[in-house]
PDB file of C-alpha atoms in Angstrom:
ATOM      1  CA  UNK N   1     -34.153  11.801 -32.812  1.00 46.00           C
ATOM      2  CA  UNK N   2     -34.940   8.982 -30.278  1.00 48.00           C
ATOM      3  CA  UNK N   3     -33.065   5.844 -29.062  1.00 49.00           C
ATOM      4  CA  UNK N   4     -34.226   2.630 -28.331  1.00 53.00           C
ATOM      5  CA  UNK N   5     -34.988   3.392 -24.659  1.00 61.00           C
ATOM      6  CA  UNK N   6     -36.958   6.629 -25.483  1.00 67.00           C
ATOM      7  CA  UNK N   7     -34.172   9.044 -24.474  1.00 73.00           C
ATOM      8  CA  UNK N   8     -32.677  11.349 -26.877  1.00 80.00           C
ATOM      9  CA  UNK N   9     -29.247  11.028 -28.112  1.00 80.00           C
ATOM     10  CA  UNK N  10     -28.202  14.193 -26.153  1.00 83.00           C
ATOM     11  CA  UNK N  11     -29.315  12.942 -23.087  1.00 83.00           C
ATOM     12  CA  UNK N  12     -27.522   9.617 -23.586  1.00 82.00           C
ATOM     13  CA  UNK N  13     -24.300  11.569 -24.329  1.00 84.00           C
ATOM     14  CA  UNK N  14     -24.821  13.717 -21.201  1.00 87.00           C
ATOM     15  CA  UNK N  15     -25.182  10.369 -19.218  1.00 84.00           C
ATOM     16  CA  UNK N  16     -22.416   8.935 -20.913  1.00 84.00           C
ATOM     17  CA  UNK N  17     -20.321  12.037 -20.208  1.00 87.00           C
ATOM     18  CA  UNK N  18     -21.232  11.900 -16.656  1.00 86.00           C
ATOM     19  CA  UNK N  19     -20.273   8.288 -16.303  1.00 85.00           C
ATOM     20  CA  UNK N  20     -16.811   8.691 -18.044  1.00 85.00           C
ATOM     21  CA  UNK N  21     -16.165  11.481 -15.512  1.00 87.00           C
ATOM     22  CA  UNK N  22     -16.820   9.336 -12.651  1.00 83.00           C
ATOM     23  CA  UNK N  23     -14.898   6.300 -14.312  1.00 82.00           C
ATOM     24  CA  UNK N  24     -11.772   8.488 -14.723  1.00 83.00           C
ATOM     25  CA  UNK N  25     -12.175  10.001 -11.132  1.00 84.00           C
ATOM     26  CA  UNK N  26     -12.309   6.435  -9.841  1.00 79.00           C
ATOM     27  CA  UNK N  27      -9.285   5.765 -11.895  1.00 80.00           C
ATOM     28  CA  UNK N  28      -7.264   8.571 -10.332  1.00 84.00           C
ATOM     29  CA  UNK N  29      -8.413   7.475  -6.972  1.00 80.00           C
ATOM     30  CA  UNK N  30      -6.999   4.230  -7.676  1.00 79.00           C
ATOM     31  CA  UNK N  31      -3.832   5.660  -8.900  1.00 82.00           C
ATOM     32  CA  UNK N  32      -3.603   7.770  -5.505  1.00 82.00           C
ATOM     33  CA  UNK N  33      -4.279   4.771  -3.411  1.00 78.00           C
ATOM     34  CA  UNK N  34      -1.812   2.667  -5.254  1.00 79.00           C
ATOM     35  CA  UNK N  35       0.907   5.018  -4.489  1.00 84.00           C
ATOM     36  CA  UNK N  36      -0.160   5.519  -0.864  1.00 81.00           C
ATOM     37  CA  UNK N  37      -0.351   1.610  -0.704  1.00 78.00           C
ATOM     38  CA  UNK N  38       2.955   1.369  -2.261  1.00 82.00           C
ATOM     39  CA  UNK N  39       4.491   3.442   0.427  1.00 83.00           C
ATOM     40  CA  UNK N  40       2.893   1.742   3.090  1.00 79.00           C
ATOM     41  CA  UNK N  41       3.909  -1.676   1.864  1.00 80.00           C
ATOM     42  CA  UNK N  42       7.501  -0.301   1.567  1.00 84.00           C
ATOM     43  CA  UNK N  43       7.293   0.893   5.350  1.00 79.00           C
ATOM     44  CA  UNK N  44       5.865  -2.711   6.304  1.00 78.00           C
ATOM     45  CA  UNK N  45       9.004  -4.485   4.585  1.00 81.00           C
ATOM     46  CA  UNK N  46      11.223  -2.138   6.073  1.00 80.00           C
ATOM     47  CA  UNK N  47       9.910  -2.997   9.806  1.00 74.00           C
ATOM     48  CA  UNK N  48       9.735  -6.635   8.855  1.00 76.00           C
ATOM     49  CA  UNK N  49      13.472  -6.696   7.845  1.00 79.00           C
ATOM     50  CA  UNK N  50      14.501  -4.702  10.974  1.00 72.00           C
ATOM     51  CA  UNK N  51      12.865  -7.321  13.116  1.00 69.00           C
ATOM     52  CA  UNK N  52      14.228 -10.220  11.219  1.00 74.00           C
ATOM     53  CA  UNK N  53      17.610  -8.702  10.926  1.00 72.00           C
ATOM     54  CA  UNK N  54      20.432 -11.356  12.296  1.00 71.00           C
ATOM     55  CA  UNK N  55      22.326 -10.855  15.447  1.00 68.00           C
ATOM     56  CA  UNK N  56      26.210  -9.718  15.203  1.00 70.00           C
ATOM     57  CA  UNK N  57      28.533 -12.898  14.389  1.00 71.00           C
ATOM     58  CA  UNK N  58      30.093 -13.319  17.677  1.00 73.00           C
ATOM     59  CA  UNK N  59      32.165 -16.076  15.913  1.00 79.00           C
ATOM     60  CA  UNK N  60      34.462 -13.489  14.144  1.00 81.00           C
ATOM     61  CA  UNK N  61      37.645 -12.556  15.992  1.00 87.00           C
ATOM     62  CA  UNK N  62      37.664  -8.912  14.767  1.00 85.00           C
ATOM     63  CA  UNK N  63      34.286  -8.420  16.122  1.00 79.00           C
ATOM     64  CA  UNK N  64      35.310 -10.137  19.414  1.00 80.00           C
ATOM     65  CA  UNK N  65      38.407  -8.066  19.774  1.00 86.00           C
ATOM     66  CA  UNK N  66      36.048  -5.000  19.252  1.00 81.00           C
ATOM     67  CA  UNK N  67      33.651  -5.972  21.900  1.00 79.00           C
ATOM     68  CA  UNK N  68      36.496  -6.688  24.234  1.00 82.00           C
ATOM     69  CA  UNK N  69      38.174  -3.394  23.606  1.00 85.00           C
ATOM     70  CA  UNK N  70      34.829  -1.483  24.326  1.00 81.00           C
ATOM     71  CA  UNK N  71      33.330  -3.699  27.082  1.00 81.00           C
ATOM     72  CA  UNK N  72      31.061  -1.630  29.040  1.00 84.00           C
ATOM     73  CA  UNK N  73      27.757  -2.432  30.743  1.00 85.00           C
ATOM     74  CA  UNK N  74      25.983  -0.962  28.007  1.00 81.00           C
ATOM     75  CA  UNK N  75      27.808  -2.796  25.337  1.00 79.00           C
ATOM     76  CA  UNK N  76      27.199  -6.221  27.327  1.00 79.00           C
ATOM     77  CA  UNK N  77      23.464  -5.412  27.616  1.00 78.00           C
ATOM     78  CA  UNK N  78      23.197  -4.639  23.852  1.00 76.00           C
ATOM     79  CA  UNK N  79      25.022  -7.788  22.965  1.00 75.00           C
ATOM     80  CA  UNK N  80      22.678  -9.851  25.628  1.00 74.00           C
ATOM     81  CA  UNK N  81      19.721  -8.582  23.872  1.00 70.00           C
ATOM     82  CA  UNK N  82      20.668  -9.654  20.418  1.00 68.00           C
ATOM     83  CA  UNK N  83      22.140  -6.228  19.202  1.00 68.00           C
ATOM     84  CA  UNK N  84      18.904  -4.622  19.192  1.00 65.00           C
ATOM     85  CA  UNK N  85      17.610  -1.702  21.183  1.00 66.00           C
ATOM     86  CA  UNK N  86      14.207  -2.087  22.820  1.00 65.00           C
ATOM     87  CA  UNK N  87      12.990   1.466  21.397  1.00 69.00           C
ATOM     88  CA  UNK N  88      13.751   0.483  18.044  1.00 70.00           C
ATOM     89  CA  UNK N  89      12.290  -2.771  18.316  1.00 66.00           C
ATOM     90  CA  UNK N  90       8.954  -1.423  19.831  1.00 71.00           C
ATOM     91  CA  UNK N  91       8.980   1.402  17.135  1.00 72.00           C
ATOM     92  CA  UNK N  92       9.408  -1.338  14.417  1.00 71.00           C
ATOM     93  CA  UNK N  93       6.507  -3.324  15.799  1.00 74.00           C
ATOM     94  CA  UNK N  94       4.322  -0.193  15.912  1.00 78.00           C
ATOM     95  CA  UNK N  95       5.473   0.636  12.619  1.00 73.00           C
ATOM     96  CA  UNK N  96       4.503  -2.679  11.284  1.00 73.00           C
ATOM     97  CA  UNK N  97       1.088  -2.637  12.944  1.00 77.00           C
ATOM     98  CA  UNK N  98       0.223   0.927  11.292  1.00 79.00           C
ATOM     99  CA  UNK N  99       1.337  -0.153   7.959  1.00 74.00           C
ATOM    100  CA  UNK N 100      -0.575  -3.604   8.057  1.00 76.00           C
ATOM    101  CA  UNK N 101      -3.761  -1.398   9.024  1.00 78.00           C
ATOM    102  CA  UNK N 102      -3.055   1.270   6.379  1.00 77.00           C
ATOM    103  CA  UNK N 103      -2.700  -1.512   3.823  1.00 73.00           C
ATOM    104  CA  UNK N 104      -6.012  -3.168   4.838  1.00 77.00           C
ATOM    105  CA  UNK N 105      -7.628   0.211   4.927  1.00 77.00           C
ATOM    106  CA  UNK N 106      -6.629   1.110   1.316  1.00 69.00           C
ATOM    107  CA  UNK N 107      -7.733  -2.447   0.050  1.00 71.00           C
ATOM    108  CA  UNK N 108     -11.034  -1.748   1.579  1.00 75.00           C
ATOM    109  CA  UNK N 109     -11.241   1.663  -0.108  1.00 72.00           C
ATOM    110  CA  UNK N 110      -9.933   0.244  -3.618  1.00 68.00           C
ATOM    111  CA  UNK N 111     -12.306  -2.851  -3.840  1.00 66.00           C
ATOM    112  CA  UNK N 112     -15.580  -0.722  -4.440  1.00 68.00           C
ATOM    113  CA  UNK N 113     -13.457   1.316  -7.013  1.00 62.00           C
ATOM    114  CA  UNK N 114     -12.431  -1.668  -9.177  1.00 61.00           C
ATOM    115  CA  UNK N 115     -15.823  -2.628  -9.039  1.00 65.00           C
ATOM    116  CA  UNK N 116     -16.988   0.615 -10.663  1.00 60.00           C
ATOM    117  CA  UNK N 117     -14.200   0.264 -13.318  1.00 58.00           C
ATOM    118  CA  UNK N 118     -15.782  -3.054 -14.401  1.00 57.00           C
ATOM    119  CA  UNK N 119     -19.287  -1.518 -14.324  1.00 60.00           C
ATOM    120  CA  UNK N 120     -18.206   1.414 -16.441  1.00 55.00           C
ATOM    121  CA  UNK N 121     -16.599  -1.005 -18.853  1.00 52.00           C
ATOM    122  CA  UNK N 122     -19.857  -2.777 -19.445  1.00 54.00           C
ATOM    123  CA  UNK N 123     -21.447   0.638 -19.810  1.00 50.00           C
ATOM    124  CA  UNK N 124     -18.897   1.692 -22.207  1.00 47.00           C
ATOM    125  CA  UNK N 125     -19.282  -1.274 -24.612  1.00 46.00           C
ATOM    126  CA  UNK N 126     -23.208  -1.047 -24.603  1.00 48.00           C
ATOM    127  CA  UNK N 127     -22.733   2.604 -25.968  1.00 45.00           C
ATOM    128  CA  UNK N 128     -20.169   1.452 -28.499  1.00 44.00           C
ATOM    129  CA  UNK N 129     -22.667  -1.304 -29.756  1.00 47.00           C
ATOM    130  CA  UNK N 130     -25.490   1.232 -30.208  1.00 48.00           C
ATOM    131  CA  UNK N 131     -23.371   3.503 -32.358  1.00 45.00           C
ATOM    132  CA  UNK N 132     -21.545   6.139 -30.151  1.00 41.00           C
TER     133      UNK N 132
END
């Protein structure tokens, strides 16, 4: 039995099967990229929050007493730096940069997969309309 395009039904079914398999593979890739992107976004938010963390409130009497009781050169330097360690700030900026790069990379990978999903949707509805 031949279809309108001159292909047999079994050939169309096989083509449909391959397209559907590719579509499901694309959906799986999108899911995996979504999970990885979520982890990168979480890391990005943590690094950003660390950078935006407010300094210690020096107006508090309790905090002032603790600082005076433990006053050393290292504590003074820590307070003068805004209660941030240089290592942690550098690491946070590095993490922020790598998370941003990773997110952009995942977006560029996922964009073509989304186009494939929409293309398969059109093929699927075409098969439904011809009676599969």
